[in-house]
Amino acid sequence: MTTTETKPEPAATKQVTQLGDRIFAGSAKGAGIVILVVLAGVAAFLLIEAFPAFTASGEDLPGGIVVYVAPLVFGTLLSAVIALVVATPLAVAVALFISHYAPRRLAQWLSYIVDLLAAVPSIVYGLWGAWTLAPLSVGLSTWLADYLGWIPLFAGPPSTTGRTMLVVGLVLAVMILPIVTAVAREVFLQAPALHEEAALALGATRWEMIRLAVLPFGRSGIISGAMLGLGRALGETMAVAIILSATGAVTVNLISSENPSTIAANIALQFPEASGITVNVLIASGLVLFVITLLVNMLARYIVERRRDFSGAN
């Protein structure tokens, strides 16, 4: 006679949800909904107020909204790209120095200084660029025109005031440097210590360890920080308005006096005296900037998620 022993089924575990958990979950969900509502409200306002500008023509808006906005979009993208190209390598180098090279006490002070740069008002950067960097850049612009004038970016003639797109790009690079550095620094500090120690144990130098273990791990963070900085550069207003002597020309010459303006700076300068259809045109240009910024953030999110999935698959 055989007896079959039956194991008692485990009692169903009931998830314990405390009041604090429910409050936190509800608050987080509510905050997410509020963000979506605010974003939808801003988009709806821009679309409604910009609609008359898209249908205006003739004397109200010669050439249409495309002719008006195209130079501004070009100037906005050009200045932001210059800032990104200059700031990203420097930010990565500073972040690596703070996280892997500098002594701990020095690294703390450098972190404080870099973070402090982000708290400086943009108008201060604008004044610094207009009164200090612009006059100093005249000699550099002349040298670039003399020796690198065969490149369209430095074809000249150089500006005698220094209020050029090159100076704007350099000032924007300084402004976005703390953002990119802070994000990259935190990501580099999260690199797996076992990977770093394994690379050093196998005979790798410190730079080889960083190249093999730290930079691949922090690549998504570098991209995220760069896109955050790009968003800041795209929307910068006062610094560009103070420095740039805009003429509305569409040119890639970075040292000439013929400079395109940016969308944000143009709105800030024109809006106080605008009336009628001009207000709708400025709001329409703001809508274009809103779309550009949204696309940049969506692209950054896609790149980060794709790299994360690719790393996980490997």
Tab-separated table of C-alpha atoms in Angstrom:
chain	number	residue	atom	x	y	z
A	1	MET	CA	0.000	0.000	0.000
A	2	THR	CA	1.463	3.237	-1.093
A	3	THR	CA	0.568	6.577	0.225
A	4	THR	CA	1.014	9.751	-1.683
A	5	GLU	CA	2.117	12.676	0.308
A	6	THR	CA	0.664	15.943	-0.822
A	7	LYS	CA	2.575	19.083	-0.061
A	8	PRO	CA	0.457	21.862	1.310
A	9	GLU	CA	-0.007	24.668	-1.177
A	10	PRO	CA	1.668	27.882	-0.113
A	11	ALA	CA	-0.727	30.483	1.080
A	12	ALA	CA	-1.301	33.277	-1.361
A	13	THR	CA	0.928	36.142	-0.433
A	14	LYS	CA	-0.977	39.341	-0.105
A	15	GLN	CA	0.905	42.430	-1.161
A	16	VAL	CA	1.129	44.854	1.685
A	17	THR	CA	0.500	48.389	0.558
A	18	GLN	CA	0.909	51.042	3.162
A	19	LEU	CA	-0.662	54.449	3.146
A	20	GLY	CA	2.638	56.176	2.389
A	21	ASP	CA	3.160	53.969	-0.671
A	22	ARG	CA	-0.282	54.840	-2.016
A	23	ILE	CA	0.292	58.543	-1.425
A	24	PHE	CA	3.672	58.445	-3.142
A	25	ALA	CA	2.336	56.467	-6.123
A	26	GLY	CA	-0.608	58.836	-6.491
A	27	SER	CA	1.640	61.897	-6.265
A	28	ALA	CA	4.025	60.535	-8.888
A	29	LYS	CA	1.173	59.687	-11.228
A	30	GLY	CA	-0.412	63.086	-10.666
A	31	ALA	CA	2.873	64.862	-11.395
A	32	GLY	CA	3.216	62.953	-14.654
A	33	ILE	CA	-0.328	63.862	-15.665
A	34	VAL	CA	0.258	67.519	-14.810
A	35	ILE	CA	3.358	67.599	-17.016
A	36	LEU	CA	1.416	66.141	-19.933
A	37	VAL	CA	-1.451	68.592	-19.412
A	38	VAL	CA	0.903	71.581	-19.248
A	39	LEU	CA	2.748	70.424	-22.370
A	40	ALA	CA	-0.519	69.945	-24.237
A	41	GLY	CA	-1.700	73.371	-23.076
A	42	VAL	CA	1.458	75.078	-24.300
A	43	ALA	CA	1.202	73.297	-27.650
A	44	ALA	CA	-2.468	74.244	-28.014
A	45	PHE	CA	-1.752	77.889	-27.178
A	46	LEU	CA	1.068	78.074	-29.715
A	47	LEU	CA	-1.017	76.433	-32.433
A	48	ILE	CA	-4.025	78.690	-31.889
A	49	GLU	CA	-2.053	81.912	-31.682
A	50	ALA	CA	0.274	81.006	-34.558
A	51	PHE	CA	-2.501	80.022	-36.995
A	52	PRO	CA	-3.039	83.581	-38.361
A	53	ALA	CA	0.675	83.783	-39.182
A	54	PHE	CA	0.541	80.642	-41.328
A	55	THR	CA	-2.278	82.100	-43.408
A	56	ALA	CA	-0.905	85.658	-43.632
A	57	SER	CA	0.756	86.933	-46.786
A	58	GLY	CA	1.227	90.056	-48.844
A	59	GLU	CA	1.859	93.286	-46.964
A	60	ASP	CA	1.273	91.712	-43.560
A	61	LEU	CA	4.034	89.153	-44.047
A	62	PRO	CA	6.053	89.483	-47.267
A	63	GLY	CA	7.165	86.089	-48.526
A	64	GLY	CA	5.165	84.172	-45.953
A	65	ILE	CA	6.080	82.621	-42.640
A	66	VAL	CA	8.697	80.291	-44.164
A	67	VAL	CA	10.791	83.186	-45.482
A	68	TYR	CA	10.610	84.865	-42.077
A	69	VAL	CA	11.431	81.831	-39.952
A	70	ALA	CA	14.056	80.111	-42.133
A	71	PRO	CA	16.973	82.467	-41.265
A	72	LEU	CA	16.062	82.279	-37.592
A	73	VAL	CA	16.008	78.483	-37.632
A	74	PHE	CA	19.370	78.466	-39.390
A	75	GLY	CA	20.919	80.827	-36.837
A	76	THR	CA	19.470	78.851	-33.939
A	77	LEU	CA	20.819	75.532	-35.183
A	78	LEU	CA	24.196	76.996	-36.173
A	79	SER	CA	24.896	78.577	-32.792
A	80	ALA	CA	23.701	75.469	-30.930
A	81	VAL	CA	25.840	73.130	-33.023
A	82	ILE	CA	28.935	75.292	-32.472
A	83	ALA	CA	28.310	75.232	-28.730
A	84	LEU	CA	27.787	71.469	-28.731
A	85	VAL	CA	30.916	70.742	-30.772
A	86	VAL	CA	33.066	72.904	-28.490
A	87	ALA	CA	31.540	71.962	-25.131
A	88	THR	CA	31.070	68.184	-25.385
A	89	PRO	CA	34.734	67.075	-25.680
A	90	LEU	CA	35.779	69.583	-23.022
A	91	ALA	CA	32.976	68.475	-20.707
A	92	VAL	CA	33.908	64.810	-21.093
A	93	ALA	CA	37.567	65.612	-20.352
A	94	VAL	CA	36.651	67.628	-17.241
A	95	ALA	CA	34.293	64.882	-16.044
A	96	LEU	CA	36.990	62.233	-16.488
A	97	PHE	CA	39.531	64.349	-14.634
A	98	ILE	CA	37.140	64.872	-11.721
A	99	SER	CA	36.039	61.243	-11.539
A	100	HIS	CA	39.282	59.344	-12.236
A	101	TYR	CA	42.334	61.589	-12.086
A	102	ALA	CA	41.979	64.388	-9.540
A	103	PRO	CA	42.586	63.796	-5.810
A	104	ARG	CA	39.394	63.559	-3.812
A	105	ARG	CA	39.646	67.006	-2.196
A	106	LEU	CA	40.473	68.690	-5.505
A	107	ALA	CA	37.701	66.756	-7.251
A	108	GLN	CA	35.166	68.038	-4.723
A	109	TRP	CA	36.196	71.647	-5.258
A	110	LEU	CA	36.169	71.267	-9.025
A	111	SER	CA	32.684	69.741	-8.846
A	112	TYR	CA	31.463	72.720	-6.816
A	113	ILE	CA	32.986	75.171	-9.282
A	114	VAL	CA	31.511	73.421	-12.305
A	115	ASP	CA	28.083	73.279	-10.679
A	116	LEU	CA	28.395	76.948	-9.756
A	117	LEU	CA	28.834	77.866	-13.415
A	118	ALA	CA	25.307	76.622	-14.060
A	119	ALA	CA	23.946	79.140	-11.530
A	120	VAL	CA	25.417	82.185	-13.282
A	121	PRO	CA	22.603	84.161	-14.983
A	122	SER	CA	22.632	84.134	-18.759
A	123	ILE	CA	22.708	87.930	-18.900
A	124	VAL	CA	26.077	87.846	-17.090
A	125	TYR	CA	27.415	85.498	-19.738
A	126	GLY	CA	26.055	87.847	-22.371
A	127	LEU	CA	27.797	90.867	-20.885
A	128	TRP	CA	31.029	88.906	-20.549
A	129	GLY	CA	30.807	87.829	-24.169
A	130	ALA	CA	29.970	91.303	-25.500
A	131	TRP	CA	32.492	93.329	-23.475
A	132	THR	CA	35.364	90.887	-22.999
A	133	LEU	CA	35.291	87.958	-25.390
A	134	ALA	CA	34.104	89.868	-28.468
A	135	PRO	CA	36.967	92.429	-28.494
A	136	LEU	CA	39.493	89.695	-27.781
A	137	SER	CA	38.155	87.624	-30.691
A	138	VAL	CA	38.935	90.296	-33.303
A	139	GLY	CA	42.565	89.206	-33.548
A	140	LEU	CA	41.550	85.549	-33.747
A	141	SER	CA	39.010	86.324	-36.476
A	142	THR	CA	41.674	88.168	-38.476
A	143	TRP	CA	44.089	85.235	-38.119
A	144	LEU	CA	41.388	82.760	-39.175
A	145	ALA	CA	40.517	84.869	-42.217
A	146	ASP	CA	44.181	85.170	-43.229
A	147	TYR	CA	45.229	81.547	-42.832
A	148	LEU	CA	41.974	79.566	-42.993
A	149	GLY	CA	39.976	81.809	-45.276
A	150	TRP	CA	39.697	79.024	-47.848
A	151	ILE	CA	37.240	77.331	-45.459
A	152	PRO	CA	33.726	78.824	-45.847
A	153	LEU	CA	33.350	79.076	-42.074
A	154	PHE	CA	36.216	81.592	-41.888
A	155	ALA	CA	36.008	83.234	-45.297
A	156	GLY	CA	35.720	86.747	-43.881
A	157	PRO	CA	35.914	89.660	-44.044
A	158	PRO	CA	36.334	89.523	-40.273
A	159	SER	CA	34.144	91.657	-38.069
A	160	THR	CA	35.769	94.676	-36.455
A	161	THR	CA	33.535	94.464	-33.378
A	162	GLY	CA	33.809	90.757	-32.636
A	163	ARG	CA	30.039	90.358	-32.318
A	164	THR	CA	29.939	87.256	-34.456
A	165	MET	CA	28.366	83.839	-34.500
A	166	LEU	CA	31.680	82.365	-33.385
A	167	VAL	CA	31.608	84.369	-30.141
A	168	VAL	CA	27.978	83.404	-29.578
A	169	GLY	CA	28.861	79.739	-30.022
A	170	LEU	CA	31.762	79.979	-27.580
A	171	VAL	CA	29.639	81.708	-24.945
A	172	LEU	CA	26.890	79.113	-25.355
A	173	ALA	CA	29.539	76.403	-25.025
A	174	VAL	CA	30.582	77.828	-21.649
A	175	MET	CA	26.937	77.984	-20.608
A	176	ILE	CA	26.148	74.354	-21.423
A	177	LEU	CA	29.481	73.048	-20.154
A	178	PRO	CA	28.253	72.556	-16.538
A	179	ILE	CA	25.219	70.552	-17.682
A	180	VAL	CA	27.148	68.132	-19.869
A	181	THR	CA	29.959	67.844	-17.306
A	182	ALA	CA	27.618	67.114	-14.401
A	183	VAL	CA	25.752	64.354	-16.246
A	184	ALA	CA	28.940	62.766	-17.597
A	185	ARG	CA	30.646	62.964	-14.204
A	186	GLU	CA	27.833	61.149	-12.418
A	187	VAL	CA	27.703	58.449	-15.081
A	188	PHE	CA	31.466	57.916	-14.982
A	189	LEU	CA	31.331	57.546	-11.207
A	190	GLN	CA	28.762	54.752	-11.637
A	191	ALA	CA	31.047	52.693	-13.889
A	192	PRO	CA	31.446	49.153	-12.440
A	193	ALA	CA	34.486	49.091	-10.190
A	194	LEU	CA	35.074	45.409	-10.987
A	195	HIS	CA	35.500	46.204	-14.673
A	196	GLU	CA	37.992	48.939	-13.893
A	197	GLU	CA	39.964	46.760	-11.487
A	198	ALA	CA	39.972	43.867	-13.958
A	199	ALA	CA	41.372	46.089	-16.707
A	200	LEU	CA	44.105	47.395	-14.407
A	201	ALA	CA	44.917	43.879	-13.203
A	202	LEU	CA	45.421	42.754	-16.794
A	203	GLY	CA	48.072	45.433	-17.265
A	204	ALA	CA	46.048	48.244	-18.816
A	205	THR	CA	47.118	51.798	-18.182
A	206	ARG	CA	44.703	54.226	-16.602
A	207	TRP	CA	43.760	55.690	-19.983
A	208	GLU	CA	43.298	52.211	-21.481
A	209	MET	CA	41.093	51.297	-18.518
A	210	ILE	CA	38.993	54.416	-19.097
A	211	ARG	CA	38.761	53.744	-22.833
A	212	LEU	CA	37.769	50.094	-22.365
A	213	ALA	CA	35.640	50.168	-19.201
A	214	VAL	CA	34.449	53.710	-18.429
A	215	LEU	CA	33.693	55.359	-21.758
A	216	PRO	CA	31.602	52.465	-23.164
A	217	PHE	CA	29.589	52.372	-19.945
A	218	GLY	CA	29.054	56.146	-19.937
A	219	ARG	CA	28.332	56.620	-23.633
A	220	SER	CA	24.579	56.886	-23.132
A	221	GLY	CA	25.127	59.389	-20.322
A	222	ILE	CA	27.377	61.492	-22.538
A	223	ILE	CA	24.684	61.541	-25.219
A	224	SER	CA	22.015	62.465	-22.684
A	225	GLY	CA	24.097	65.291	-21.246
A	226	ALA	CA	24.938	66.582	-24.718
A	227	MET	CA	21.272	66.640	-25.697
A	228	LEU	CA	20.371	68.479	-22.493
A	229	GLY	CA	23.041	71.028	-23.288
A	230	LEU	CA	21.784	71.291	-26.858
A	231	GLY	CA	18.302	72.039	-25.566
A	232	ARG	CA	19.717	74.811	-23.384
A	233	ALA	CA	21.647	76.259	-26.316
A	234	LEU	CA	18.619	76.166	-28.607
A	235	GLY	CA	16.500	78.172	-26.186
A	236	GLU	CA	19.087	80.674	-24.941
A	237	THR	CA	17.843	84.250	-25.287
A	238	MET	CA	19.559	87.068	-23.439
A	239	ALA	CA	23.171	86.094	-24.024
A	240	VAL	CA	22.593	85.829	-27.765
A	241	ALA	CA	20.585	89.061	-27.889
A	242	ILE	CA	23.331	90.999	-26.082
A	243	ILE	CA	26.244	89.657	-28.091
A	244	LEU	CA	25.021	89.126	-31.622
A	245	SER	CA	24.778	91.911	-34.166
A	246	ALA	CA	22.170	90.195	-36.315
A	247	THR	CA	21.455	91.224	-39.903
A	248	GLY	CA	19.165	88.368	-40.945
A	249	ALA	CA	21.650	86.960	-43.461
A	250	VAL	CA	21.786	83.215	-44.006
A	251	THR	CA	25.522	82.491	-44.081
A	252	VAL	CA	27.858	79.915	-42.563
A	253	ASN	CA	30.602	82.519	-42.117
A	254	LEU	CA	31.350	82.536	-38.393
A	255	ILE	CA	33.592	85.631	-38.254
A	256	SER	CA	31.674	88.047	-40.462
A	257	SER	CA	29.424	90.921	-39.432
A	258	GLU	CA	26.602	89.341	-41.465
A	259	ASN	CA	24.934	87.112	-38.910
A	260	PRO	CA	21.564	85.386	-38.697
A	261	SER	CA	19.643	85.835	-35.481
A	262	THR	CA	18.157	83.052	-33.368
A	263	ILE	CA	14.495	82.397	-32.712
A	264	ALA	CA	14.619	83.069	-28.982
A	265	ALA	CA	16.693	86.256	-29.302
A	266	ASN	CA	14.471	87.571	-32.094
A	267	ILE	CA	11.340	87.039	-30.003
A	268	ALA	CA	12.900	88.795	-27.005
A	269	LEU	CA	13.953	91.803	-29.087
A	270	GLN	CA	10.825	92.159	-31.218
A	271	PHE	CA	7.988	91.209	-28.875
A	272	PRO	CA	7.851	94.367	-26.672
A	273	GLU	CA	6.975	96.560	-29.669
A	274	ALA	CA	4.990	93.969	-31.637
A	275	SER	CA	1.294	94.317	-32.387
A	276	GLY	CA	-1.282	92.741	-34.642
A	277	ILE	CA	-0.068	90.037	-36.988
A	278	THR	CA	3.524	90.557	-35.832
A	279	VAL	CA	2.641	88.992	-32.476
A	280	ASN	CA	1.236	85.935	-34.251
A	281	VAL	CA	4.364	85.684	-36.388
A	282	LEU	CA	6.602	85.736	-33.315
A	283	ILE	CA	4.444	83.095	-31.628
A	284	ALA	CA	4.667	81.011	-34.813
A	285	SER	CA	8.458	81.188	-34.634
A	286	GLY	CA	8.180	80.106	-31.000
A	287	LEU	CA	6.106	77.145	-32.157
A	288	VAL	CA	8.900	76.182	-34.559
A	289	LEU	CA	11.419	76.354	-31.703
A	290	PHE	CA	9.083	74.238	-29.566
A	291	VAL	CA	8.935	71.574	-32.283
A	292	ILE	CA	12.716	71.622	-32.802
A	293	THR	CA	13.363	71.187	-29.081
A	294	LEU	CA	10.796	68.389	-28.873
A	295	LEU	CA	12.373	66.557	-31.808
A	296	VAL	CA	15.850	66.921	-30.296
A	297	ASN	CA	14.710	65.418	-27.000
A	298	MET	CA	12.860	62.603	-28.759
A	299	LEU	CA	15.959	61.818	-30.814
A	300	ALA	CA	18.133	61.800	-27.693
A	301	ARG	CA	15.700	59.483	-25.943
A	302	TYR	CA	15.679	57.136	-28.931
A	303	ILE	CA	19.487	57.032	-29.113
A	304	VAL	CA	19.842	56.344	-25.383
A	305	GLU	CA	17.208	53.593	-25.378
A	306	ARG	CA	18.657	51.991	-28.495
A	307	ARG	CA	22.147	51.882	-27.016
A	308	ARG	CA	20.738	50.485	-23.772
A	309	ASP	CA	18.908	47.705	-25.614
A	310	PHE	CA	21.996	46.981	-27.707
A	311	SER	CA	24.195	46.755	-24.597
A	312	GLY	CA	21.692	44.493	-22.902
A	313	ALA	CA	21.538	42.181	-25.918
A	314	ASN	CA	25.305	41.816	-25.869
